[in-house]
Coordinates of C-alpha atoms and ligand atoms in Angstrom, one line a residue:
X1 CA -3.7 172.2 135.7
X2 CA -5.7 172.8 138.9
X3 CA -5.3 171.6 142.8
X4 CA -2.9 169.8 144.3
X5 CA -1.5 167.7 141.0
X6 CA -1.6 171.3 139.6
X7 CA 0.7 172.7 142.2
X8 CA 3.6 169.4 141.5
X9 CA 3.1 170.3 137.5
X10 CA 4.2 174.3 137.7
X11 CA 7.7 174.0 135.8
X12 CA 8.4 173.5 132.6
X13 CA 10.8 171.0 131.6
X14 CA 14.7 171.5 131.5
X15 CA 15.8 170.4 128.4
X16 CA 18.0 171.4 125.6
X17 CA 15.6 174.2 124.2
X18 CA 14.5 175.7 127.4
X19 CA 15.7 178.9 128.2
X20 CA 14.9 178.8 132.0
X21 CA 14.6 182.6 132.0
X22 CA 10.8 184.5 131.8
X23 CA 7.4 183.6 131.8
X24 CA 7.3 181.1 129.0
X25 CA 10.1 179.3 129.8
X26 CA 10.7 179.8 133.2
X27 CA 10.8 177.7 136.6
X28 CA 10.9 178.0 140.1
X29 CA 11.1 181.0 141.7
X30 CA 12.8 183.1 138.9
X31 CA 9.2 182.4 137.1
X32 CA 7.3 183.2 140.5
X33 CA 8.6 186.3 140.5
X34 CA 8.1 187.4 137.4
X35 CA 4.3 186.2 136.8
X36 CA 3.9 188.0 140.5
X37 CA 5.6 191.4 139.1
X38 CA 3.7 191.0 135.7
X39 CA 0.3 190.5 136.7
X40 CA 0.3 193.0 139.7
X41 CA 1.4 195.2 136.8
X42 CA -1.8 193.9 134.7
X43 CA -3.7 194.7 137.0
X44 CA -4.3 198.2 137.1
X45 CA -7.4 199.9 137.4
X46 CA -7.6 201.5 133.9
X47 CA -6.1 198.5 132.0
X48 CA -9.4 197.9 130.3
X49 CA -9.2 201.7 128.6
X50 CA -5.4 201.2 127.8
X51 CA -6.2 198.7 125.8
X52 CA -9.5 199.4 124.0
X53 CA -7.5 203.2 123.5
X54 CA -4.7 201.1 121.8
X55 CA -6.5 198.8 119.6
X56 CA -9.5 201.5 118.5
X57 CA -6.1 203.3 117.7
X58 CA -5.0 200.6 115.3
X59 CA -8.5 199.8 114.2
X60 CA -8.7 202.9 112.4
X61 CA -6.0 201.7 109.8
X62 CA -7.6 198.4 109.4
X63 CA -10.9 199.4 108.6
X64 CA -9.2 202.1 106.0
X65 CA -7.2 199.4 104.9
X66 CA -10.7 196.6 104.4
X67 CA -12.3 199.5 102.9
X68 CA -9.7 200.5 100.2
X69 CA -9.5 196.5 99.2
X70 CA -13.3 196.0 98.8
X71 CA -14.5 192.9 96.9
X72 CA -11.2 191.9 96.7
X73 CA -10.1 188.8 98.4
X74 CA -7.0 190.2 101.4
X75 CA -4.8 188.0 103.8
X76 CA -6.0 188.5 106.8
X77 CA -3.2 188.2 109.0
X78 CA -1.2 191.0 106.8
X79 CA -3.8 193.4 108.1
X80 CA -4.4 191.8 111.3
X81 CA -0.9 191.6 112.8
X82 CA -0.2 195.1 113.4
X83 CA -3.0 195.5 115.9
X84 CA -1.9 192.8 117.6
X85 CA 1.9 194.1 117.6
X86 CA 0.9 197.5 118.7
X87 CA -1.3 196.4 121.3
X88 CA 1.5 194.6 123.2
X89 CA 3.9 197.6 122.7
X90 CA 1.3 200.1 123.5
X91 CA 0.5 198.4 126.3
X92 CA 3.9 198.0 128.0
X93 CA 5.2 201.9 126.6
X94 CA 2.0 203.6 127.5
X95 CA 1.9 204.8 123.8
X96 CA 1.4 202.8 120.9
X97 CA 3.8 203.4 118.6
X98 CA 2.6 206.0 115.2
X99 CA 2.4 204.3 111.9
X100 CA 5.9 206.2 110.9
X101 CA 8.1 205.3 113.9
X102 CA 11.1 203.4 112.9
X103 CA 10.4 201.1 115.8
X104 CA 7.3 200.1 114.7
X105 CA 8.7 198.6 111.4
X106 CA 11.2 196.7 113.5
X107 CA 9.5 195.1 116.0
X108 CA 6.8 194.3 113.1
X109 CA 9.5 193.0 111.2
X110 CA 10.6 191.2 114.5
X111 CA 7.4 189.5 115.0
X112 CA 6.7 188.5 111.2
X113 CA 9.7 186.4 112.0
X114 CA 8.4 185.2 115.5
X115 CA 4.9 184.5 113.5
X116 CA 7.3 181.9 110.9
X117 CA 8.8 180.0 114.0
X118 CA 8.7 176.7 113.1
X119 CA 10.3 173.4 114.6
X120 CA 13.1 173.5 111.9
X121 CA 14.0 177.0 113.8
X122 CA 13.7 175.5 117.0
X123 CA 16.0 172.4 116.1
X124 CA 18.6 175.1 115.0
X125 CA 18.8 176.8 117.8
X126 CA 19.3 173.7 119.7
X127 CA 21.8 172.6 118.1
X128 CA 23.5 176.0 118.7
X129 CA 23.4 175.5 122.2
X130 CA 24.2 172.0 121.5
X131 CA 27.9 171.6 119.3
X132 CA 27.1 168.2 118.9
X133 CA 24.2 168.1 117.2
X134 CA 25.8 170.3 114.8
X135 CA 26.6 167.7 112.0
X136 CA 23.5 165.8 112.5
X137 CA 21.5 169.1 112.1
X138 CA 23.4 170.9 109.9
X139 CA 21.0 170.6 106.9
X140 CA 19.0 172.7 108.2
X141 CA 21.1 175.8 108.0
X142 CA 20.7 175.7 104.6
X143 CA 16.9 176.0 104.5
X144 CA 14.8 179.6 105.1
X145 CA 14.2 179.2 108.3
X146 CA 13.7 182.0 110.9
X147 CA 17.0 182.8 113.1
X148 CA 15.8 182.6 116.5
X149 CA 19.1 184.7 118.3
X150 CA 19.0 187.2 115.6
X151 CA 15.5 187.8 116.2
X152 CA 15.5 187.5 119.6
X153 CA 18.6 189.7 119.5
X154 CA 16.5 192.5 117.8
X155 CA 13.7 192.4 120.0
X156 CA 16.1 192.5 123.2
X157 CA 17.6 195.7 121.6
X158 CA 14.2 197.2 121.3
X159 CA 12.8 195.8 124.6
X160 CA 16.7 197.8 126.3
X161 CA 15.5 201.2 125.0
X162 CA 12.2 201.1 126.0
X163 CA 13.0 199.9 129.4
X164 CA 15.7 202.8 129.5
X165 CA 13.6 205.5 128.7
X166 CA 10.7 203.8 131.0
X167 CA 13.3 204.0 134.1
X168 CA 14.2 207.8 133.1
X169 CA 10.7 208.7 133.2
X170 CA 10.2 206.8 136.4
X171 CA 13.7 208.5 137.6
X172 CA 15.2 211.5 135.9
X173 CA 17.5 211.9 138.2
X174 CA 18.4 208.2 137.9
X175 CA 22.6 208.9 136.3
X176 CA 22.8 205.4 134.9
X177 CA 19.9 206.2 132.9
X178 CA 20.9 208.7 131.3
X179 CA 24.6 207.4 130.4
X180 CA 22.7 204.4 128.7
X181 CA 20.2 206.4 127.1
X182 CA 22.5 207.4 123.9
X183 CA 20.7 208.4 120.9
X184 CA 20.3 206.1 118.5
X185 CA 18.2 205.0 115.2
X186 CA 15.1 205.9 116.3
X187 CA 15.7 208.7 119.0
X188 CA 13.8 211.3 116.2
X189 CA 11.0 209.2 116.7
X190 CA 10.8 209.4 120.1
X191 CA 9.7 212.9 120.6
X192 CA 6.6 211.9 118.2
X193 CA 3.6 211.1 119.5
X194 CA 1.0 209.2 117.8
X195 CA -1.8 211.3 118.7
X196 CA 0.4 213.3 116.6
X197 CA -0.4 211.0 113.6
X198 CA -4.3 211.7 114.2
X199 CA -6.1 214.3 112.8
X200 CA -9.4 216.1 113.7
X201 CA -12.3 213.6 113.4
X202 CA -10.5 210.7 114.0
X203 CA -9.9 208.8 117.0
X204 CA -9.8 210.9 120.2
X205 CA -6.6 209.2 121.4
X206 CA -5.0 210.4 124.6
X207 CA -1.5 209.1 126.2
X208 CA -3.1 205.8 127.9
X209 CA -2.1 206.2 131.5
X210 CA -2.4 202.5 133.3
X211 CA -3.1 203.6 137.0
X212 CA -3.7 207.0 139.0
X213 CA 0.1 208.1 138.6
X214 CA 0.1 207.8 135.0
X215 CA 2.1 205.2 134.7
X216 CA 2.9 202.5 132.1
X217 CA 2.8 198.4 132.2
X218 CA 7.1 198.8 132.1
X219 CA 6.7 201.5 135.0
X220 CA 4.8 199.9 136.7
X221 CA 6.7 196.2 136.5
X222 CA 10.0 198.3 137.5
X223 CA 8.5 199.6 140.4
X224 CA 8.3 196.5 141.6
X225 CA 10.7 194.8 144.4
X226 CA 12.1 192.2 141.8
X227 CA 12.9 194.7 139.4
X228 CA 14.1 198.0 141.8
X229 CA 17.5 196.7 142.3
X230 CA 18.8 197.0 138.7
X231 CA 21.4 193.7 138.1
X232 CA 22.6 192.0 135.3
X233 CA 20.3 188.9 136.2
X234 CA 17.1 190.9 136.9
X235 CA 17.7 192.9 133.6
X236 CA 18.0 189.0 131.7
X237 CA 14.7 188.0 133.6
X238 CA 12.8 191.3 133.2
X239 CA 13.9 191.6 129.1
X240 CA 12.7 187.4 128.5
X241 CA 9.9 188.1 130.3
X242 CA 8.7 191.3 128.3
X243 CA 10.0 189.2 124.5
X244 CA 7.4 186.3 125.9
X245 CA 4.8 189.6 125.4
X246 CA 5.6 189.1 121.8
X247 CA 6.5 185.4 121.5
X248 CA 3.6 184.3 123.4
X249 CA 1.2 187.2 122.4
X250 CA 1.0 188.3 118.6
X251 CA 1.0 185.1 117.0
X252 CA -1.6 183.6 119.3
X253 CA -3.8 186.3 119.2
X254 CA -3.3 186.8 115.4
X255 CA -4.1 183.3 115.1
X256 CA -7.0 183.3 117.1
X257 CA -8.8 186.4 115.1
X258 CA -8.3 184.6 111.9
X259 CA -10.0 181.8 112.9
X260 CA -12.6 184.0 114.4
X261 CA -13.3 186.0 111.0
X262 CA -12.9 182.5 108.5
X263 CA -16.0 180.8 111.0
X264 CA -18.0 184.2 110.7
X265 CA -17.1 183.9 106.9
X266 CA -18.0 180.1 106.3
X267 CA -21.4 181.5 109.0
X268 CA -23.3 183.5 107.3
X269 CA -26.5 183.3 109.8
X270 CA -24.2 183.5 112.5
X271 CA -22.2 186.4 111.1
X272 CA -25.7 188.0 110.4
X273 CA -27.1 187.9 113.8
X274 CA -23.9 189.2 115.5
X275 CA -23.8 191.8 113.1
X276 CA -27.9 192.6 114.4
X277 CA -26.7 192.6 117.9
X278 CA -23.8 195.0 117.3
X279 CA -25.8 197.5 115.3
X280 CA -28.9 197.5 118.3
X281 CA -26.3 198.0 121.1
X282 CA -23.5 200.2 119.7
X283 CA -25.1 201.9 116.8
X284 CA -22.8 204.3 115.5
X285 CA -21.0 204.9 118.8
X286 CA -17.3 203.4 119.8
X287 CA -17.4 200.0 120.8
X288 CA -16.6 199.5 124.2
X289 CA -16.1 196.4 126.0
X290 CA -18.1 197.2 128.8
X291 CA -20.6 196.5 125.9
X292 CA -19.5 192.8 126.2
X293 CA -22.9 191.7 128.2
X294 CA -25.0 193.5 126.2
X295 CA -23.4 191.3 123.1
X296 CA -23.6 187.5 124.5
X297 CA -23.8 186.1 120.5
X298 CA -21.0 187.8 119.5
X299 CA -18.9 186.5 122.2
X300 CA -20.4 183.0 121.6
X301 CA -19.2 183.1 118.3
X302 CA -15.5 184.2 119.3
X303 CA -15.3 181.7 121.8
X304 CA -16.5 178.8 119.3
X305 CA -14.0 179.8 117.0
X306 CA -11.5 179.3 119.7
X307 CA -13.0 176.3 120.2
X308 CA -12.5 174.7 117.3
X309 CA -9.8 177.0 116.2
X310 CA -7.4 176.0 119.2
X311 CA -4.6 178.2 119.3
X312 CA -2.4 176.5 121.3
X313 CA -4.0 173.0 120.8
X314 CA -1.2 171.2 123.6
X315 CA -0.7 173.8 125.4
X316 CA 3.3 174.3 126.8
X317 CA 4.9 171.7 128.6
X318 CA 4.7 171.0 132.3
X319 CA 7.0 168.8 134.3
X320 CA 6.2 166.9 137.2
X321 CA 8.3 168.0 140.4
X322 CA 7.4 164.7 142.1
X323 CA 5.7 161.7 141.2
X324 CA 1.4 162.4 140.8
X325 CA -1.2 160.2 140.1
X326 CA -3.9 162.0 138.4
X327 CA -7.1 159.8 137.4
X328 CA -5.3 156.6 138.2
X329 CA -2.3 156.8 136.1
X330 CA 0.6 157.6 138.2
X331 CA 3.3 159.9 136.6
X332 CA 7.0 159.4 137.7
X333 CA 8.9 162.2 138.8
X334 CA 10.8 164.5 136.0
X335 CA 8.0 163.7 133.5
X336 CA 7.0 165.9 130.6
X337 CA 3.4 166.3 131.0
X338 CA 1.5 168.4 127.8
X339 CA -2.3 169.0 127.8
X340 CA -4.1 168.8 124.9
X341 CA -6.3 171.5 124.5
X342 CA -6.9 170.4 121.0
X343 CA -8.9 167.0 122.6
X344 CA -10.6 168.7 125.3
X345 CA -12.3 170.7 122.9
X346 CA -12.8 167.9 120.3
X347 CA -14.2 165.4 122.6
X348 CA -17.8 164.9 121.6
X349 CA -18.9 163.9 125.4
X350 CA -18.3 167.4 126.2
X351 CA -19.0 168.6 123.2
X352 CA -21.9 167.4 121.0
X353 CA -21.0 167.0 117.3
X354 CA -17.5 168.6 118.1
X355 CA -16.9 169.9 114.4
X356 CA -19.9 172.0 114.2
X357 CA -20.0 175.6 114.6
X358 CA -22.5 175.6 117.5
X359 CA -21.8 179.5 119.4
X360 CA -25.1 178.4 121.0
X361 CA -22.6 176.2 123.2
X362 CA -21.8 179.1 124.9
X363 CA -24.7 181.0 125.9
X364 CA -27.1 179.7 128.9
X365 CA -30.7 179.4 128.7
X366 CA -31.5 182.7 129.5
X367 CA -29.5 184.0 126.0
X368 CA -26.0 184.8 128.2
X369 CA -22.2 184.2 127.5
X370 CA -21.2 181.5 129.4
X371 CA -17.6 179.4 129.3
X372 CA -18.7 175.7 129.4
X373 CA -16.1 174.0 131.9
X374 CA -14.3 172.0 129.0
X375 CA -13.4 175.0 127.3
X376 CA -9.5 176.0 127.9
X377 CA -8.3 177.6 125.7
X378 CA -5.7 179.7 127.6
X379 CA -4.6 177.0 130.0
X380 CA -5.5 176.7 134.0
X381 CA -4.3 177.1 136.8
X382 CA -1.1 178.9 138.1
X383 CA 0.7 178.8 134.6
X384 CA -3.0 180.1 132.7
X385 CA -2.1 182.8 130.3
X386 CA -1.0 186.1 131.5
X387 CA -2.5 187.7 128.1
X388 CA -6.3 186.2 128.0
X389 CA -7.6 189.3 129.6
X390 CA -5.7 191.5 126.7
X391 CA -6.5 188.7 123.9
X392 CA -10.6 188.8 125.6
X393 CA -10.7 192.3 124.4
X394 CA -9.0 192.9 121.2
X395 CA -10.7 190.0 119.2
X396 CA -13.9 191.5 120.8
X397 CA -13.2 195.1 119.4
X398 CA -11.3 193.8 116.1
X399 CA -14.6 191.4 115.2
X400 CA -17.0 193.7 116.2
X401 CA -15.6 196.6 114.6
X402 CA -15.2 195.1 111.6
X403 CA -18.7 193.3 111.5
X404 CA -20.3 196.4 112.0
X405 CA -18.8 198.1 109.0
X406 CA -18.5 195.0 106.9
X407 CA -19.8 191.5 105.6
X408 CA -17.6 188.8 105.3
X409 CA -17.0 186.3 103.0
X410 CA -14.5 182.9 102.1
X411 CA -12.1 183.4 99.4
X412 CA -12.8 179.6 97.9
X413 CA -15.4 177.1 98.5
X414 CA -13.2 175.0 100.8
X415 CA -15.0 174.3 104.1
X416 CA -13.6 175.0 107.6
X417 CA -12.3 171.8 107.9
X418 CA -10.4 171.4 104.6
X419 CA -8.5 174.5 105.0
X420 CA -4.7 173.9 105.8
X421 CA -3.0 174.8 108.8
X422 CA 0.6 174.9 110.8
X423 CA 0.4 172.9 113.8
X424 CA 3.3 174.5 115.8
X425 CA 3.1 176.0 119.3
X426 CA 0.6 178.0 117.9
X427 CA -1.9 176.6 115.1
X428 CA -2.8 179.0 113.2
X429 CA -4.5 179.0 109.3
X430 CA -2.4 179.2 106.0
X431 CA -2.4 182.6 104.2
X432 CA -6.0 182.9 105.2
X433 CA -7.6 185.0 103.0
X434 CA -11.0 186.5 102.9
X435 CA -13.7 188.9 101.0
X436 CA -14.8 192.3 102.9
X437 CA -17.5 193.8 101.0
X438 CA -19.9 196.6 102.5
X439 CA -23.1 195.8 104.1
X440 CA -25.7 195.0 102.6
X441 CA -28.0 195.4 105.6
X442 CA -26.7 198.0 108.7
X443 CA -28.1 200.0 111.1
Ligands
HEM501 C1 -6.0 184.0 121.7 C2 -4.9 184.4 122.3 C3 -4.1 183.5 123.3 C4 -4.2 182.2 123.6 C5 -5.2 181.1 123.0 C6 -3.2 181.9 124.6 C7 -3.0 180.6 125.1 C8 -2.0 180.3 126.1 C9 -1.8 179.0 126.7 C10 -2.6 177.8 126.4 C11 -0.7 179.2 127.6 C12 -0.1 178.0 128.4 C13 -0.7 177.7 129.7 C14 0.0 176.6 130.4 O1 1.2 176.5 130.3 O2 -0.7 175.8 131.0 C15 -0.3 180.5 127.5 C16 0.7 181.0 128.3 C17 1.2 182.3 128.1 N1 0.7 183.3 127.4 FE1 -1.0 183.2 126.2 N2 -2.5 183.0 124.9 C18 -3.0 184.1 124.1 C19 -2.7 185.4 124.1 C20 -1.6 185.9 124.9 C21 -1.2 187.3 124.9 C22 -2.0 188.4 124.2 C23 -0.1 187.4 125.7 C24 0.7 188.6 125.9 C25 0.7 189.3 127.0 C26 0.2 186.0 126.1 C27 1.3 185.7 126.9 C28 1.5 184.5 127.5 C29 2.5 184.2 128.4 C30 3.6 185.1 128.9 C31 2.4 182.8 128.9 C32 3.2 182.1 129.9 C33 2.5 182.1 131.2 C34 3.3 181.2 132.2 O3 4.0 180.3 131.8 O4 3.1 181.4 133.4 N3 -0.7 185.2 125.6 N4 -1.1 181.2 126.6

């Protein structure tokens, strides 16, 4: 939400799910502080190399992985959701983590689970806040749902060693540090690196450093005043703010390059002419994203599929602080207000013929990108997502790398509107699955 209504709709609701600590969840100042701390953090001058270092990284297994599986029809989000795992990890460690770390199983595991969240696992962890709602709800403890705590439990554990080791390499001298920093499950893995993984040929990865000082997203987020002064309470903030990385980030961005690669599929003559621009501006060379401007259709087509894709098609919840009138309608104070991305996009006054797969919607008359007004897909205003700049450029390297090497195809005949989905938080496609075959025509 934007201008003054925008400023009276920052919170998020209170309520019996909300956890109050974080970025997703949070309120007030606790959240001010942390969207201030992660964003400076963000913004570093070599965070667009971090993370095209990190996802060419896991690209390489991917296109291994499309290549070994040709002509045969492959869910896309079993391939898929590593990348998008390792991008967030890599990101906030400095390293991504090798393909035989211990850790990377478990937090893949981890998000698997986040991925299934569902509102059955979101009722059950009310009603474990809740004791009264116990009986009412206590059918659903006998269904396979996902175990929000545990999980969340699992990450946090993950998310304490990682911030330890971050604060010894920040400090060495720092004593508490090193009294924490016992060795544990995955301490052999430590001393691995995952350049260590690579082998002469292959990707020329190098420890992504995320400023001059060569320091890491964590580093650089407990550098910061908020997070200087080690408590108990800035150690709860700091840990639900890095576990919205992963709650809010891999399924989202999984979700989004699903949708991406079924329109390409279900497109051939779009999928054909991105393919022509990728092959006349990258050739055989890495793909870059300062390509991006040089490759307006293949953004186009990215940002339809988000279009009609809609990730997160109503948004979070905001609550209004006071009472607002916006357009008329005037919103009492303490009211739960959700946008629905999933309209905006749909409407056909901003859209003509909404359902269509149009990526000329998103390029100008001169032939470059452009965002139409009415697309949102990653919110607005203060609250916008503090991930669209990482999701921008994975699902431009993941589509682009994979176009260039491959042609796609739909598994069945089903068109893009008959295919099931979950509408949760995050929307996202059932066990898509599609066809990779070579190309037939490539640079
Ligand atoms: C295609 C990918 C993505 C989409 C479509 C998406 C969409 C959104 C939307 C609609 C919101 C809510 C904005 C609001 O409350 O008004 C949001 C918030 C958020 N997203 Fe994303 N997101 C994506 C990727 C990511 C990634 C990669 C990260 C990881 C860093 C991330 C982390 C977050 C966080 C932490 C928030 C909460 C921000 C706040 O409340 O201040 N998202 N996202």
């Amino acid at each position: 939400m934007e201008g003054a209504a925008g400023e009276l709709l920052l919170d998020r609701p209170p309520g019996p799910g909300a956890i109050g600590e974080g970025l997703l969840f949070g309120s007030g100042e606790n959240w001010q502080k942390n969207k201030t701390a992660t964003l400076r953090a963000l913004h570093a001058a070599t965070f667009v190399q971090a993370m095209e270092d990190v996802v060419h990284f896991e690209l390489r297994e991917v296109l291994q992985t499309l290549q070994a599986k040709l002509g045969q029809k492959v869910m896309v989000g079993d391939v898929l959701i590593g990348p998008c795992v390792n991008s967030i990890v890599g990101l906030l460690k400095g390293d991504p983590l090798a393909m035989d770390d211990p850790d990377r199983r478990e937090v893949l595991l981890i998000s698997q689970n986040l991925a299934r969240c569902d509102l059955a696992s979101l009722l059950q962890l009310i009603s474990l806040k809740h004791p009264m709602l116990r009986l009412p709800l206590s059918f659903l403890f006998c269904t396979s749902i996902v175990n929000i705590p545990a999980t969340a439990k699992r990450l946090h554990g993950l998310l304490r060693k990682w911030i330890r080791e971050s604060r010894t390499e920040t400090d060495p001298s720092d004593s508490s540090c090193r009294e924490s920093a016992a060795p544990d499950a995955s301490s052999a893995s430590q001393e691995k690196s995952p350049s260590a993984a690579l082998t002469s040929g292959q990707w020329n990865f190098s420890k992504m450093s995320l400023n001059e000082e060569n320091e890491s997203t964590l580093q650089r987020i407990l550098k910061q005043p908020e997070f200087v002064k080690v408590t108990e309470k800035t150690d709860i903030e700091l840990i639900q703010s890095l576990t919205d990385f992963f709650f809010g980030g891999v399924t989202s961005t999984l979700s989004g390059a699903e949708f991406v690669l079924m329109y390409l599929s279900k497109n051939p003559d779009a999928r054909r002419t991105a393919q022509k621009e990728i092959d006349a501006v990258a050739g055989n060379e890495d793909i870059r994203w300062s390509m991006k401007d040089q490759m307006p259709f293949l953004r186009a087509c990215i940002a339809e599929a988000l279009r009609l894709g809609c990730v997160t098609p109503s948004s979070l919840p905001h609550v209004a602080l006071k009472e607002i009138q916006i357009e008329g309608y005037s919103i009492p104070e303490g009211t739960t207000v959700m946008a629905s991305i999933y309209s905006l996009h749909r409407d056909p006054e901003l859209f003509a013929e909404p359902e269509e797969f149009r990526p000329d919607r998103h390029l100008d008359s001169e032939g470059r990108f452009k965002q139409p007004h009415s697309y949102r897909p990653f919110g607005i205003g203060a609250r916008r997502c503090v991930g669209e700049a990482m999701a921008d450029i994975q699902l431009f390297l993941y589509t682009a790398s994979i176009l260039r090497q491959f042609d796609i195809e739909p598994a069945d005949s089903r068109s893009a509107q008959d295919l099931e989905t979950h509408m949760r938080i995050v929307h996202r496609l059932i066990d898509l699955q599609c066809v990779f075959t070579e190309r037939k025509n490539s640079c």
